[in-house]
Coordinates of C-alpha atoms and ligand atoms in Angstrom, one line a residue:
M1 CA -15.4 -9.0 3.8
R2 CA -16.0 -6.6 0.8
K3 CA -17.4 -4.0 2.9
L4 CA -14.9 -1.4 3.3
L5 CA -16.2 1.2 5.0
I6 CA -14.3 2.9 7.6
G7 CA -15.6 3.7 11.1
T8 CA -15.4 7.1 12.1
M9 CA -12.3 8.9 11.1
L10 CA -12.5 11.8 13.0
A11 CA -9.3 12.3 15.3
S12 CA -10.6 12.2 18.9
S13 CA -8.5 13.1 21.8
L14 CA -5.8 10.8 23.2
V15 CA -7.3 10.8 26.8
G16 CA -7.8 7.7 28.1
Y17 CA -4.9 5.7 26.1
A18 CA -2.9 3.2 28.4
A19 CA 0.2 1.3 27.2
T20 CA 0.2 -2.2 28.4
S21 CA 3.2 -3.8 29.3
F22 CA 3.4 -7.5 28.7
A23 CA 7.1 -8.1 28.5
A24 CA 10.6 -7.0 29.2
G25 CA 12.8 -8.9 27.3
G26 CA 12.3 -12.2 24.8
S27 CA 12.6 -11.8 21.3
V28 CA 10.7 -11.5 18.2
E29 CA 11.6 -13.1 14.9
V30 CA 9.8 -10.4 12.0
L31 CA 9.8 -11.5 8.3
H32 CA 9.0 -8.3 6.1
W33 CA 10.1 -6.6 2.9
W34 CA 11.1 -3.2 4.1
T35 CA 14.5 -3.1 2.5
S36 CA 14.6 0.3 0.7
G37 CA 16.2 3.3 2.2
G38 CA 13.0 4.9 3.3
E39 CA 11.2 1.7 4.5
A40 CA 14.1 0.5 6.4
A41 CA 14.4 3.8 7.9
A42 CA 10.8 3.4 9.3
L43 CA 11.3 -0.2 10.5
D44 CA 14.0 1.1 12.5
V45 CA 11.7 3.3 14.6
L46 CA 10.0 -0.1 15.6
K47 CA 13.4 -2.0 16.0
K48 CA 14.7 0.5 18.3
K49 CA 11.1 0.8 20.2
L50 CA 11.2 -2.9 20.9
E51 CA 15.1 -2.9 21.7
S52 CA 14.3 -0.3 24.4
Q53 CA 12.4 -2.6 26.2
G54 CA 15.1 -5.2 25.9
I55 CA 13.2 -7.4 23.3
T56 CA 15.8 -8.6 20.6
W57 CA 14.9 -8.1 17.0
K58 CA 15.7 -11.1 14.6
D59 CA 15.4 -9.6 11.1
M60 CA 14.1 -11.6 8.3
P61 CA 14.1 -9.2 5.4
V62 CA 12.8 -10.5 2.1
A63 CA 13.3 -8.0 -0.6
G64 CA 10.8 -7.5 -3.2
G65 CA 8.4 -4.6 -3.3
G66 CA 4.6 -5.2 -3.0
G67 CA 5.8 -8.4 -0.9
E68 CA 5.4 -11.3 -3.1
Q69 CA 8.7 -12.8 -2.6
A70 CA 8.1 -12.4 1.1
M71 CA 5.0 -14.4 0.9
T72 CA 6.9 -17.2 -0.8
A73 CA 9.4 -17.0 1.8
L74 CA 6.6 -17.6 4.5
R75 CA 5.3 -20.4 2.9
A76 CA 8.4 -22.5 3.2
R77 CA 8.6 -21.5 6.8
V78 CA 5.0 -22.5 7.6
T79 CA 5.4 -25.9 5.8
A80 CA 8.7 -26.4 7.5
G81 CA 6.5 -26.0 10.9
D82 CA 8.7 -23.1 12.1
P83 CA 6.8 -19.7 11.2
P84 CA 8.4 -16.3 12.3
T85 CA 6.9 -14.2 15.2
A86 CA 5.6 -11.8 13.1
V87 CA 5.1 -11.2 9.4
Q88 CA 4.5 -8.1 7.4
A89 CA 1.2 -9.0 5.5
L90 CA -1.6 -7.5 3.1
G91 CA -5.3 -7.8 3.2
F92 CA -6.5 -11.1 1.6
D93 CA -3.2 -12.7 2.3
I94 CA -4.0 -12.2 6.0
T95 CA -7.3 -14.0 5.7
D96 CA -5.7 -16.8 3.8
W97 CA -3.1 -17.7 6.6
A98 CA -5.9 -17.5 9.0
K99 CA -8.0 -19.8 7.3
Q100 CA -4.8 -22.3 7.5
G101 CA -5.2 -22.0 11.4
V102 CA -1.7 -21.1 12.1
V103 CA -2.2 -17.6 13.1
G104 CA -1.9 -16.3 16.7
D105 CA -4.4 -14.5 19.0
L106 CA -4.0 -10.9 19.8
G107 CA -7.5 -10.6 21.9
E108 CA -5.7 -10.1 25.1
V109 CA -3.9 -7.0 24.1
A110 CA -6.8 -5.7 21.7
D111 CA -9.3 -5.9 24.4
K112 CA -7.1 -4.2 27.0
E113 CA -6.2 -1.3 24.8
G114 CA -9.7 -1.0 22.9
W115 CA -8.6 -1.4 19.4
D116 CA -11.9 -2.2 18.4
K117 CA -13.0 1.5 18.9
V118 CA -10.0 3.3 17.3
I119 CA -8.8 1.1 14.3
P120 CA -11.0 1.6 11.4
T121 CA -13.6 -1.1 10.4
A122 CA -12.2 -1.3 6.9
L123 CA -8.7 -2.3 8.6
Q124 CA -10.5 -4.6 11.3
N125 CA -12.2 -6.8 8.4
F126 CA -8.7 -8.1 7.7
A127 CA -6.9 -7.7 10.9
K128 CA -9.7 -10.0 12.4
Y129 CA -10.8 -13.5 11.6
D130 CA -13.9 -15.1 12.9
G131 CA -14.1 -12.3 15.3
K132 CA -10.3 -12.6 16.8
W133 CA -7.8 -10.0 16.3
I134 CA -4.8 -11.9 14.6
A135 CA -2.9 -8.9 13.0
A136 CA -1.8 -5.6 14.3
P137 CA -2.1 -2.6 11.6
V138 CA 0.7 -0.5 11.4
N139 CA -0.4 2.1 8.8
V140 CA -2.7 3.2 6.0
H141 CA -1.2 3.8 2.6
S142 CA -2.7 4.5 -0.6
T143 CA -1.9 3.7 -4.4
N144 CA -3.5 6.5 -6.1
W145 CA -0.7 9.2 -5.7
V146 CA 1.6 10.9 -8.0
W147 CA 5.2 12.0 -6.9
I148 CA 6.6 14.8 -9.2
S149 CA 9.6 16.8 -9.0
K150 CA 9.1 20.5 -8.4
K151 CA 11.9 21.4 -10.8
A152 CA 10.7 19.4 -13.5
L153 CA 7.0 20.6 -12.8
D154 CA 8.1 24.2 -13.1
A155 CA 10.0 23.4 -16.2
A156 CA 6.8 22.2 -17.7
G157 CA 4.9 25.3 -16.8
G158 CA 4.2 24.8 -13.1
K159 CA 0.7 23.9 -13.1
E160 CA -0.2 20.6 -11.0
P161 CA -2.4 18.6 -13.5
T162 CA -6.2 18.0 -12.2
N163 CA -7.6 15.7 -14.9
W164 CA -6.1 13.0 -17.5
D165 CA -5.8 15.6 -20.2
E166 CA -3.6 17.9 -18.3
F167 CA -1.7 15.3 -16.8
V168 CA -0.7 14.0 -20.2
A169 CA -0.2 17.6 -21.5
M170 CA 2.5 17.8 -18.5
L171 CA 4.0 14.5 -19.5
D172 CA 4.4 15.8 -23.0
K173 CA 6.0 18.9 -21.6
M174 CA 8.7 17.0 -19.6
K175 CA 9.2 14.8 -22.5
A176 CA 10.0 17.9 -24.9
N177 CA 12.3 19.1 -21.8
G178 CA 14.4 16.0 -22.4
I179 CA 13.9 14.2 -19.3
T180 CA 11.8 10.6 -18.9
P181 CA 8.4 11.9 -18.0
L182 CA 7.1 9.0 -16.3
A183 CA 9.6 6.7 -13.9
H184 CA 8.6 3.4 -13.6
G185 CA 9.7 0.0 -13.0
G186 CA 8.5 -3.0 -14.8
Q187 CA 7.4 -5.5 -12.4
A188 CA 3.8 -7.0 -12.3
W189 CA 3.0 -5.2 -8.9
Q190 CA 4.2 -1.9 -10.0
D191 CA 2.2 -2.3 -13.4
A192 CA -0.9 -3.1 -11.3
T193 CA -0.3 -0.2 -9.1
L194 CA -0.7 2.2 -12.1
F195 CA -3.9 0.2 -13.4
D196 CA -5.3 0.9 -9.7
A197 CA -5.1 4.7 -10.4
V198 CA -6.0 4.6 -14.1
V199 CA -9.0 2.5 -13.4
L200 CA -10.0 4.8 -10.3
G201 CA -9.6 7.7 -12.8
L202 CA -12.3 6.4 -14.9
G203 CA -14.8 6.6 -11.8
T204 CA -15.2 5.3 -8.5
D205 CA -18.3 3.2 -9.7
F206 CA -16.5 1.8 -12.4
Y207 CA -13.3 0.7 -9.7
K208 CA -15.9 -0.7 -7.4
A209 CA -17.7 -2.3 -10.4
A210 CA -14.4 -3.9 -11.6
F211 CA -12.2 -4.7 -8.7
I212 CA -14.7 -5.2 -5.7
D213 CA -17.8 -6.7 -7.3
L214 CA -15.7 -8.3 -10.2
D215 CA -18.6 -7.6 -12.6
P216 CA -17.9 -9.1 -15.8
A217 CA -19.7 -6.1 -17.6
A218 CA -17.1 -3.7 -15.9
L219 CA -14.0 -6.1 -16.4
G220 CA -14.7 -6.5 -20.0
G221 CA -16.7 -3.3 -21.2
D222 CA -15.8 -0.3 -23.1
K223 CA -14.5 1.4 -20.0
M224 CA -12.0 -1.2 -19.5
V225 CA -10.8 -0.9 -23.0
E226 CA -10.2 2.8 -22.2
A227 CA -8.4 2.2 -19.0
F228 CA -5.9 -0.1 -21.1
D229 CA -5.6 2.6 -23.8
R230 CA -4.6 4.8 -21.2
M231 CA -2.1 2.0 -19.9
K232 CA -0.7 1.9 -23.1
K233 CA -0.3 5.9 -23.3
L234 CA 1.5 5.8 -19.7
R235 CA 3.8 3.3 -21.3
S236 CA 4.7 5.7 -24.1
Y237 CA 6.5 8.0 -21.3
V238 CA 8.6 5.5 -19.7
D239 CA 12.3 4.9 -20.6
D240 CA 13.3 1.8 -22.5
D241 CA 15.4 0.4 -19.6
F242 CA 12.3 -0.1 -17.3
S243 CA 11.8 -3.7 -17.1
G244 CA 12.5 -5.5 -13.8
R245 CA 13.5 -1.8 -12.3
D246 CA 12.9 -1.8 -8.6
W247 CA 10.3 0.9 -7.4
N248 CA 12.7 3.0 -5.3
L249 CA 15.1 3.1 -8.4
A250 CA 12.2 4.6 -10.0
S251 CA 11.6 7.0 -7.1
A252 CA 15.4 7.9 -7.4
M253 CA 15.2 9.0 -10.9
V254 CA 12.6 11.6 -9.9
I255 CA 14.8 12.5 -6.8
Q256 CA 17.8 13.1 -9.2
G257 CA 15.7 15.0 -11.8
K258 CA 16.2 12.3 -14.4
A259 CA 12.6 11.7 -14.4
G260 CA 9.6 14.1 -13.9
A261 CA 7.3 12.0 -12.1
Q262 CA 6.2 8.5 -10.5
M263 CA 2.8 7.1 -10.1
M264 CA 3.2 5.0 -6.8
G265 CA 1.8 4.5 -3.2
D266 CA 2.8 6.9 -0.4
W267 CA 5.9 4.9 0.4
A268 CA 7.8 6.4 -2.5
K269 CA 7.7 9.6 -0.2
G270 CA 9.8 7.7 2.5
E271 CA 12.4 7.5 -0.3
F272 CA 12.1 11.3 -0.9
L273 CA 12.6 12.2 2.5
K274 CA 15.3 9.6 3.0
A275 CA 16.9 11.7 0.4
G276 CA 16.5 14.9 2.2
Q277 CA 13.8 16.2 0.0
K278 CA 11.1 18.3 1.2
P279 CA 7.4 18.4 -0.2
G280 CA 6.3 21.5 -1.7
T281 CA 10.0 22.8 -2.3
D282 CA 11.8 19.6 -4.1
F283 CA 8.6 17.5 -4.8
V284 CA 4.9 17.8 -5.0
C285 CA 2.4 15.1 -4.2
I286 CA -1.1 15.1 -6.1
R287 CA -3.7 12.4 -6.1
F288 CA -3.6 10.8 -9.5
P289 CA -5.4 13.4 -11.7
G290 CA -9.1 12.4 -11.7
T291 CA -9.1 10.5 -8.5
Q292 CA -9.5 13.6 -6.2
G293 CA -11.8 12.8 -3.3
A294 CA -11.3 9.0 -3.8
V295 CA -8.7 6.7 -2.1
T296 CA -7.4 3.0 -2.9
F297 CA -6.0 1.9 0.4
N298 CA -3.7 -0.8 1.9
S299 CA -2.7 -1.3 5.3
D300 CA 0.7 -3.0 6.2
M301 CA -0.2 -5.4 9.2
F302 CA 2.0 -7.7 11.2
M303 CA 0.1 -10.9 11.2
M304 CA 1.0 -12.8 14.3
F305 CA 1.7 -16.6 14.0
K306 CA 1.0 -19.1 16.7
V307 CA 4.2 -19.2 18.9
G308 CA 5.5 -21.1 22.0
D309 CA 4.6 -19.9 25.4
D310 CA 8.4 -18.4 25.8
K311 CA 7.6 -16.0 22.8
K312 CA 4.1 -15.1 23.3
A313 CA 4.9 -12.1 25.9
A314 CA 7.2 -10.4 23.0
Q315 CA 4.6 -11.1 20.7
L316 CA 2.2 -9.3 22.5
Q317 CA 4.3 -6.5 23.6
M318 CA 5.1 -6.0 19.9
A319 CA 1.6 -5.8 18.8
S320 CA 0.9 -3.4 21.8
D321 CA 3.8 -1.2 20.7
I322 CA 2.6 -0.8 17.1
E323 CA -0.7 0.2 18.2
S324 CA 0.5 3.0 20.6
P325 CA -0.5 6.4 19.1
D326 CA 3.2 7.7 19.6
F327 CA 4.6 5.1 17.7
Q328 CA 1.7 5.4 14.9
S329 CA 2.8 9.2 14.5
S330 CA 6.9 8.5 14.7
F331 CA 6.7 5.3 12.4
N332 CA 4.3 6.7 9.8
V333 CA 6.0 10.1 9.5
V334 CA 9.0 8.2 8.2
K335 CA 7.4 5.6 6.1
G336 CA 4.9 8.0 4.1
S337 CA 1.9 6.3 5.4
V338 CA -0.8 7.6 7.6
P339 CA -1.9 6.0 11.3
A340 CA -3.6 3.2 11.4
R341 CA -6.0 4.6 14.6
T342 CA -8.3 7.4 14.3
D343 CA -7.2 9.2 17.2
V344 CA -3.4 10.2 16.3
P345 CA -3.1 13.7 15.6
D346 CA -1.5 14.9 12.5
T347 CA 0.9 17.6 13.9
A348 CA 4.1 15.9 13.3
F349 CA 2.9 15.2 9.8
D350 CA 4.2 17.0 6.7
D351 CA 1.9 18.7 3.9
C352 CA 1.5 15.2 2.0
G353 CA 0.9 13.4 5.3
K354 CA -1.7 15.8 6.6
K355 CA -3.3 15.6 3.0
G356 CA -3.2 11.6 3.1
I357 CA -5.0 11.7 6.4
K358 CA -7.6 14.2 5.6
D359 CA -8.0 12.6 2.3
L360 CA -8.8 9.2 3.9
A361 CA -11.2 10.6 6.4
E362 CA -13.0 12.2 3.4
A363 CA -13.1 9.6 1.1
N364 CA -14.5 7.2 4.0
S365 CA -17.4 9.5 4.9
S366 CA -18.5 9.8 1.0
G367 CA -18.2 6.4 0.5
K368 CA -15.2 6.6 -1.9
L369 CA -12.6 4.5 0.0
F370 CA -11.6 1.1 -1.6
G371 CA -9.3 -1.6 -1.0
S372 CA -6.3 -1.8 -3.5
M373 CA -6.5 -4.4 -6.0
A374 CA -2.8 -4.3 -6.7
H375 CA -2.1 -4.3 -3.1
G376 CA -4.4 -7.1 -1.8
Y377 CA -7.0 -5.4 -0.3
A378 CA -9.8 -5.8 -3.0
V379 CA -9.6 -9.5 -4.1
P380 CA -7.8 -12.5 -3.0
A381 CA -4.5 -13.3 -4.2
A382 CA -5.3 -15.7 -6.7
I383 CA -7.8 -13.3 -8.7
K384 CA -5.1 -10.3 -8.0
N385 CA -2.5 -12.5 -10.0
A386 CA -4.7 -13.3 -12.7
I387 CA -5.4 -9.5 -13.1
Y388 CA -1.7 -8.9 -12.7
D389 CA -1.0 -11.3 -15.5
V390 CA -3.1 -9.7 -18.1
V391 CA -2.0 -6.2 -17.2
T392 CA 1.5 -7.1 -17.6
R393 CA 1.3 -8.4 -21.0
H394 CA -0.8 -5.8 -22.1
F395 CA 1.6 -3.1 -20.6
N396 CA 4.6 -4.9 -22.5
G397 CA 2.7 -4.9 -25.7
D398 CA 1.8 -8.5 -25.9
V399 CA -1.9 -8.1 -26.1
D400 CA -4.1 -4.9 -27.4
S401 CA -6.7 -3.2 -25.2
K402 CA -9.5 -4.8 -26.5
E403 CA -8.0 -8.2 -26.2
A404 CA -6.9 -7.6 -22.9
A405 CA -10.3 -6.5 -21.5
K406 CA -11.6 -9.7 -23.0
E407 CA -8.8 -11.7 -21.2
L408 CA -9.5 -10.0 -17.8
V409 CA -13.0 -11.2 -17.8
D410 CA -11.7 -14.8 -18.5
A411 CA -8.8 -14.9 -16.4
V412 CA -10.9 -13.4 -13.3
A413 CA -13.8 -16.2 -14.2
A414 CA -11.0 -18.8 -14.0
A415 CA -9.3 -17.5 -10.9
K416 CA -12.7 -17.4 -9.1
G417 CA -13.0 -21.1 -9.8
Ligands
LIG501 C1 3.6 -2.4 -0.4 C2 3.7 -2.1 1.3 C3 4.3 -0.7 1.3 C4 5.5 -0.9 0.6 C5 5.5 -1.0 -0.5 C6 6.6 -1.3 -1.4 O1 2.7 -3.5 -0.6 O2 2.3 -2.0 1.6 O3 4.5 -0.7 2.8 O4 6.5 -1.8 1.3 O5 4.7 -2.4 -0.8 O6 7.6 -2.3 -1.0

């Protein structure tokens, strides 16, 4: 399960792709947390595709970036014996639900359409359980990005930072220029998203040892103390009103030029695009300085639940639509993510999207592709939440860096049980 190597990422030709038709009509109830402007615009692409096939879309949005609230809502529905047709979910959460025996089986559509050959192994590890397809991967996001206002960057000297020291120097200049250097929302998952990048910035071996292997020496060692010190430094560039702020409002601060940069996954690009901004002109996307060549990924998947015979055809149709190459392109262009299949051309993507596709392929072939801790692809929810807790308390100044590294070891050990 921890083997996160993707299969071949080289784009091959689309010759041979045949769309399948399972349903004309019926309905799907879809639970998701895509409620920001950019997210809703992307979801609309899927909604419209299904509606064009006569399938009714019953929307069940549960706001809350990262999906924690959505997972709580899902628990209530499953406990009541009434799960939705399809649920947006991430990584180890999918495996956890599969273990409960409540998920459906997409074998029929996956076999017909040859998903095994075009969906990377790193995604299959989560989209399948016990050898069976249970979820349809929509995209691949990654968390080690920085979104910078072009105007603020130019005012700070115009040079894109390539390492930690240059990043700090850029933020200092932005501060001197009278704007909030770092737009951030104080929610545990957002703090953890920063932590993904900061830990990766201290070395891919370190990221792997800490978050994939859960090695106590890495979790509690000097490098982890340094990671926490860097988090404290980042905190010094955040404004005082950050507590509880939603991630898309932090993006808006950069879009409006009130803040210089945001460290966030590439769903942030969806907000910039929705606001009519263009990469290279209005904003700049870079990998978090020091993490070039490496990628921490998360893939949104629609996990399918066991449904009655009357709903099965529409469920299979939805899965088929999601994996169609055309949809993979048109959806991900809007969402900010990159396709979950390896054979989708990058033609329709902007420069950040093209870079995302290239980076993913390169990170995969060089062994520098890792599941995102913050977004459920490195460790199961219980351990992830234990890490969240320490990271957030430290970010809010409740514990110092040495103590935080020590607590990390204990919290992970306790969560592992
Ligand atoms: C992530 C998810 C993204 C985006 C983000 C903020 O976990 O993968 O698609 O929705 O949360 O809501």
